[in-house]
Amino acid sequence: MLLATAEAVRSSELAWNDTLVLTDADRSLPSGRLQDQPTGTEVSVRDAAQEMIAISDNTATDLLIRRLGRERIEAAFASVGGEGNTPWLTTKDFFTLGWGDSAVFAQWSDADDAGRRRILESLDAAPLSVDAASVTSPAWNSGVDWFATPATVAAAHRALLDTGDETVRAILSKNPGIGADLDRTLLPHLGFKGGSAPGVLAASWSGETVEGERVTVVIQLRGDDPAAITGAQRDVFGLGADALRLAAEGPGQR
């Protein structure tokens, strides 16, 4: 998502200070804050992207998807070696297919690419009808999620740094994902993106040492027991800090 946004800015099809306007049909479930704001709330592309990365604001993410279009995001994902995830889901689509009307999911499962796109267009036009309290069981094991290998996630981090866009770097580093567990003098620049859903936890970091060497760490968990995945969160971030430290202290690019 951020890569697609940065590419649109680089090609002058979009600007970081362009305005996005919240509609009722854009509202998704938390995490985030934008879903609680009044209809008509305006947010810049820059701020929406920052909220998407820093706090996983789902509604901000969907505003960007609407502005960019699914196809641009699919192309950006493919450019870093990503496969599948077409058509690209909004977070509202994710909640609707994963925990909404089972008849809609059945139609989705049976449809080809064109049929799935038509289904998503109809979902886009209506407000979300799923309650947060129902989002408890895994949906990834039925094929509803965004799927990427660690190598693809690492490639996305590299591509973002390769843009040379200082706004991109600032957005990535707004929430470094690591607190006192890591001596930040080792990595003056540290970008982070995390994500979770029932049965899924993902965390990825891209850093640069004082010498300009890059360090990338990606950790992904998935399972059928959401409580077990949630319970492992502290260990995941501890491992992330340890891996970043070891990579930053070692010679050569990681």
Tab-separated table of C-alpha atoms in Angstrom:
chain	number	residue	atom	x	y	z
A	1	MET	CA	0.000	0.000	0.000
A	2	LEU	CA	2.650	2.531	0.974
A	3	LEU	CA	4.740	1.562	-2.045
A	4	ALA	CA	1.782	2.094	-4.381
A	5	THR	CA	1.141	5.470	-2.750
A	6	ALA	CA	4.789	6.511	-3.085
A	7	GLU	CA	4.844	5.468	-6.739
A	8	ALA	CA	1.699	7.510	-7.448
A	9	VAL	CA	3.333	10.523	-5.802
A	10	ARG	CA	6.541	10.007	-7.762
A	11	SER	CA	4.576	9.927	-11.044
A	12	SER	CA	2.690	13.120	-10.032
A	13	GLU	CA	-0.666	11.312	-10.094
A	14	LEU	CA	-1.003	12.015	-6.394
A	15	ALA	CA	0.493	14.433	-3.868
A	16	TRP	CA	1.163	13.876	-0.178
A	17	ASN	CA	-1.002	16.895	0.682
A	18	ASP	CA	-3.974	15.804	-1.451
A	19	THR	CA	-7.200	15.499	0.549
A	20	LEU	CA	-9.199	12.318	1.187
A	21	VAL	CA	-12.777	12.603	2.477
A	22	LEU	CA	-14.373	10.058	4.805
A	23	THR	CA	-17.751	8.627	3.790
A	24	ASP	CA	-19.965	6.187	5.687
A	25	ALA	CA	-19.071	3.471	3.180
A	26	ASP	CA	-15.371	3.895	4.013
A	27	ARG	CA	-15.684	3.053	7.705
A	28	SER	CA	-13.960	-0.143	8.763
A	29	LEU	CA	-13.340	-1.718	12.161
A	30	PRO	CA	-10.448	-0.845	14.471
A	31	SER	CA	-7.546	-0.761	14.858
A	32	GLY	CA	-7.345	2.924	14.191
A	33	ARG	CA	-9.076	6.203	14.952
A	34	LEU	CA	-10.508	7.445	11.688
A	35	GLN	CA	-13.520	5.120	11.842
A	36	ASP	CA	-14.827	7.198	14.775
A	37	GLN	CA	-14.620	10.550	12.999
A	38	PRO	CA	-17.657	12.346	11.484
A	39	THR	CA	-18.676	11.777	7.892
A	40	GLY	CA	-16.956	14.361	5.726
A	41	THR	CA	-13.773	14.403	7.805
A	42	GLU	CA	-10.833	15.378	5.627
A	43	VAL	CA	-7.402	13.790	5.921
A	44	SER	CA	-4.318	14.269	3.781
A	45	VAL	CA	-2.751	11.409	1.861
A	46	ARG	CA	0.336	11.821	4.056
A	47	ASP	CA	-1.626	11.575	7.300
A	48	ALA	CA	-3.711	8.632	6.069
A	49	ALA	CA	-0.541	6.783	5.063
A	50	GLN	CA	1.087	7.560	8.403
A	51	GLU	CA	-1.917	6.284	10.354
A	52	MET	CA	-2.026	3.180	8.168
A	53	ILE	CA	1.597	2.344	8.974
A	54	ALA	CA	1.993	3.651	12.527
A	55	ILE	CA	-1.238	2.362	14.111
A	56	SER	CA	-2.718	0.114	11.389
A	57	ASP	CA	-5.688	2.425	10.917
A	58	ASN	CA	-7.979	0.288	8.771
A	59	THR	CA	-10.254	3.111	7.644
A	60	ALA	CA	-7.274	5.235	6.587
A	61	THR	CA	-6.012	2.227	4.633
A	62	ASP	CA	-9.320	1.877	2.819
A	63	LEU	CA	-9.403	5.579	1.933
A	64	LEU	CA	-6.038	5.123	0.233
A	65	ILE	CA	-7.177	1.978	-1.575
A	66	ARG	CA	-10.230	3.839	-2.893
A	67	ARG	CA	-8.082	6.726	-4.085
A	68	LEU	CA	-5.389	4.561	-5.696
A	69	GLY	CA	-7.514	1.728	-7.065
A	70	ARG	CA	-6.932	-1.970	-6.462
A	71	GLU	CA	-5.023	-2.474	-9.693
A	72	ARG	CA	-2.257	-0.055	-8.763
A	73	ILE	CA	-1.755	-1.807	-5.427
A	74	GLU	CA	-1.742	-5.208	-7.098
A	75	ALA	CA	0.928	-3.979	-9.516
A	76	ALA	CA	3.079	-2.599	-6.683
A	77	PHE	CA	2.787	-5.907	-4.831
A	78	ALA	CA	3.795	-7.857	-7.937
A	79	SER	CA	6.775	-5.522	-8.485
A	80	VAL	CA	8.391	-6.803	-5.263
A	81	GLY	CA	7.767	-10.448	-6.096
A	82	GLY	CA	4.339	-10.778	-4.503
A	83	GLU	CA	1.956	-13.367	-5.895
A	84	GLY	CA	-1.808	-13.705	-5.504
A	85	ASN	CA	-3.978	-11.355	-3.442
A	86	THR	CA	-6.026	-10.448	-6.500
A	87	PRO	CA	-8.386	-8.793	-6.384
A	88	TRP	CA	-6.848	-6.778	-3.543
A	89	LEU	CA	-9.105	-6.572	-0.491
A	90	THR	CA	-9.926	-3.465	1.470
A	91	THR	CA	-10.019	-4.048	5.216
A	92	LYS	CA	-13.802	-3.695	5.004
A	93	ASP	CA	-13.823	-6.497	2.415
A	94	PHE	CA	-11.656	-8.562	4.744
A	95	PHE	CA	-14.067	-8.229	7.654
A	96	THR	CA	-17.131	-8.790	5.454
A	97	LEU	CA	-15.794	-11.935	3.791
A	98	GLY	CA	-14.225	-13.303	6.951
A	99	TRP	CA	-16.994	-12.716	9.469
A	100	GLY	CA	-20.034	-11.453	7.577
A	101	ASP	CA	-22.826	-13.150	5.664
A	102	SER	CA	-21.732	-16.693	4.810
A	103	ALA	CA	-23.668	-16.477	1.531
A	104	VAL	CA	-21.417	-13.646	0.357
A	105	PHE	CA	-18.334	-15.687	1.228
A	106	ALA	CA	-19.767	-18.669	-0.707
A	107	GLN	CA	-20.280	-16.468	-3.771
A	108	TRP	CA	-16.742	-15.168	-3.401
A	109	SER	CA	-15.289	-18.672	-3.108
A	110	ASP	CA	-17.016	-19.832	-6.285
A	111	ALA	CA	-16.307	-16.729	-8.385
A	112	ASP	CA	-13.511	-16.126	-10.888
A	113	ASP	CA	-11.408	-12.954	-10.786
A	114	ALA	CA	-13.953	-10.851	-12.667
A	115	GLY	CA	-16.768	-12.153	-10.488
A	116	ARG	CA	-14.826	-11.404	-7.323
A	117	ARG	CA	-14.216	-7.850	-8.478
A	118	ARG	CA	-17.944	-7.372	-9.034
A	119	ILE	CA	-18.649	-8.700	-5.536
A	120	LEU	CA	-16.136	-6.291	-4.027
A	121	GLU	CA	-17.647	-3.364	-5.926
A	122	SER	CA	-21.000	-4.116	-4.301
A	123	LEU	CA	-19.369	-4.378	-0.865
A	124	ASP	CA	-17.584	-1.063	-1.399
A	125	ALA	CA	-20.864	0.760	-1.941
A	126	ALA	CA	-22.444	-0.250	1.376
A	127	PRO	CA	-21.486	0.436	4.998
A	128	LEU	CA	-19.807	-2.395	6.887
A	129	SER	CA	-22.339	-4.683	8.566
A	130	VAL	CA	-19.917	-6.741	10.692
A	131	ASP	CA	-19.586	-6.103	14.416
A	132	ALA	CA	-16.144	-6.153	16.019
A	133	ALA	CA	-17.361	-8.651	18.627
A	134	SER	CA	-17.801	-11.292	15.911
A	135	VAL	CA	-14.182	-11.094	14.720
A	136	THR	CA	-12.801	-13.879	16.874
A	137	SER	CA	-12.013	-16.955	14.774
A	138	PRO	CA	-9.305	-17.220	12.082
A	139	ALA	CA	-10.210	-16.344	8.499
A	140	TRP	CA	-6.767	-16.857	6.943
A	141	ASN	CA	-7.310	-20.617	6.785
A	142	SER	CA	-10.305	-20.063	4.497
A	143	GLY	CA	-8.228	-17.911	2.163
A	144	VAL	CA	-9.381	-14.512	3.406
A	145	ASP	CA	-6.365	-12.330	4.200
A	146	TRP	CA	-3.379	-10.706	2.515
A	147	PHE	CA	-0.667	-13.293	1.920
A	148	ALA	CA	3.038	-12.541	1.449
A	149	THR	CA	6.250	-14.453	2.065
A	150	PRO	CA	8.928	-12.955	4.344
A	151	ALA	CA	11.067	-12.427	1.230
A	152	THR	CA	8.312	-10.364	-0.386
A	153	VAL	CA	7.840	-8.262	2.747
A	154	ALA	CA	11.601	-7.658	2.928
A	155	ALA	CA	11.620	-6.676	-0.750
A	156	ALA	CA	8.822	-4.200	-0.096
A	157	HIS	CA	10.864	-2.581	2.680
A	158	ARG	CA	13.869	-2.316	0.359
A	159	ALA	CA	11.757	-0.813	-2.410
A	160	LEU	CA	10.347	1.788	-0.021
A	161	LEU	CA	13.823	2.876	1.056
A	162	ASP	CA	14.924	2.882	-2.586
A	163	THR	CA	12.310	5.543	-3.398
A	164	GLY	CA	14.556	8.073	-1.659
A	165	ASP	CA	11.385	9.839	-0.501
A	166	GLU	CA	11.908	11.443	2.908
A	167	THR	CA	8.152	11.395	3.545
A	168	VAL	CA	8.187	7.614	3.100
A	169	ARG	CA	11.078	7.286	5.556
A	170	ALA	CA	9.297	9.498	8.086
A	171	ILE	CA	6.079	7.493	7.791
A	172	LEU	CA	7.891	4.181	8.233
A	173	SER	CA	9.802	5.415	11.282
A	174	LYS	CA	6.881	7.093	13.080
A	175	ASN	CA	6.347	3.899	15.090
A	176	PRO	CA	9.604	1.883	15.217
A	177	GLY	CA	7.843	-1.047	16.881
A	178	ILE	CA	10.675	-1.440	19.389
A	179	GLY	CA	11.156	0.393	22.667
A	180	ALA	CA	13.926	0.072	25.228
A	181	ASP	CA	14.751	-3.440	23.996
A	182	LEU	CA	17.067	-2.017	21.341
A	183	ASP	CA	19.926	0.482	21.486
A	184	ARG	CA	18.771	2.891	18.777
A	185	THR	CA	22.262	4.254	18.224
A	186	LEU	CA	22.828	0.998	16.330
A	187	LEU	CA	20.044	1.871	13.881
A	188	PRO	CA	19.470	5.633	13.595
A	189	HIS	CA	16.752	4.908	11.030
A	190	LEU	CA	14.272	2.175	11.906
A	191	GLY	CA	11.027	1.591	10.043
A	192	PHE	CA	8.320	-0.810	11.162
A	193	LYS	CA	5.023	-2.299	10.026
A	194	GLY	CA	3.008	-4.700	12.101
A	195	GLY	CA	-0.317	-6.372	11.588
A	196	SER	CA	-2.604	-8.861	13.255
A	197	ALA	CA	-5.900	-10.687	12.919
A	198	PRO	CA	-7.335	-13.687	14.746
A	199	GLY	CA	-4.673	-16.378	14.378
A	200	VAL	CA	-2.215	-14.086	12.585
A	201	LEU	CA	0.657	-11.878	13.750
A	202	ALA	CA	3.216	-10.165	11.521
A	203	ALA	CA	6.035	-7.753	12.298
A	204	SER	CA	8.689	-6.357	9.970
A	205	TRP	CA	11.488	-3.841	10.393
A	206	SER	CA	13.844	-2.065	7.995
A	207	GLY	CA	16.772	-0.188	9.476
A	208	GLU	CA	19.944	1.559	8.478
A	209	THR	CA	23.144	1.625	10.501
A	210	VAL	CA	25.336	4.695	10.947
A	211	GLU	CA	27.429	3.384	8.039
A	212	GLY	CA	24.322	3.200	5.836
A	213	GLU	CA	24.080	-0.606	5.793
A	214	ARG	CA	20.545	-1.957	5.673
A	215	VAL	CA	19.031	-4.413	8.114
A	216	THR	CA	15.691	-6.148	7.518
A	217	VAL	CA	13.841	-8.446	9.910
A	218	VAL	CA	10.509	-10.149	9.172
A	219	ILE	CA	8.599	-12.372	11.615
A	220	GLN	CA	5.280	-14.011	10.758
A	221	LEU	CA	3.041	-16.314	12.796
A	222	ARG	CA	-0.225	-17.979	11.919
A	223	GLY	CA	-2.237	-20.702	13.562
A	224	ASP	CA	-5.702	-22.005	14.293
A	225	ASP	CA	-5.584	-20.901	17.948
A	226	PRO	CA	-5.881	-17.095	18.147
A	227	ALA	CA	-5.080	-17.049	21.876
A	228	ALA	CA	-1.786	-18.845	21.295
A	229	ILE	CA	-0.765	-16.343	18.606
A	230	THR	CA	-1.708	-13.390	20.795
A	231	GLY	CA	0.205	-14.922	23.695
A	232	ALA	CA	3.363	-15.069	21.590
A	233	GLN	CA	3.378	-11.344	20.828
A	234	ARG	CA	5.850	-10.379	23.547
A	235	ASP	CA	8.283	-13.067	22.388
A	236	VAL	CA	7.943	-11.964	18.747
A	237	PHE	CA	8.957	-8.404	19.540
A	238	GLY	CA	11.762	-9.607	21.781
A	239	LEU	CA	13.072	-11.777	18.953
A	240	GLY	CA	12.744	-8.830	16.602
A	241	ALA	CA	14.893	-6.655	18.850
A	242	ASP	CA	17.508	-9.403	19.206
A	243	ALA	CA	17.640	-10.017	15.459
A	244	LEU	CA	17.981	-6.306	14.704
A	245	ARG	CA	20.788	-5.975	17.246
A	246	LEU	CA	22.715	-8.973	15.905
A	247	ALA	CA	22.332	-7.862	12.300
A	248	ALA	CA	23.322	-4.255	13.049
A	249	GLU	CA	26.406	-5.346	14.989
A	250	GLY	CA	27.559	-7.784	12.314
A	251	PRO	CA	29.482	-6.876	9.162
A	252	GLY	CA	27.918	-6.508	5.734
A	253	GLN	CA	24.346	-5.953	4.574
A	254	ARG	CA	21.582	-8.074	6.114
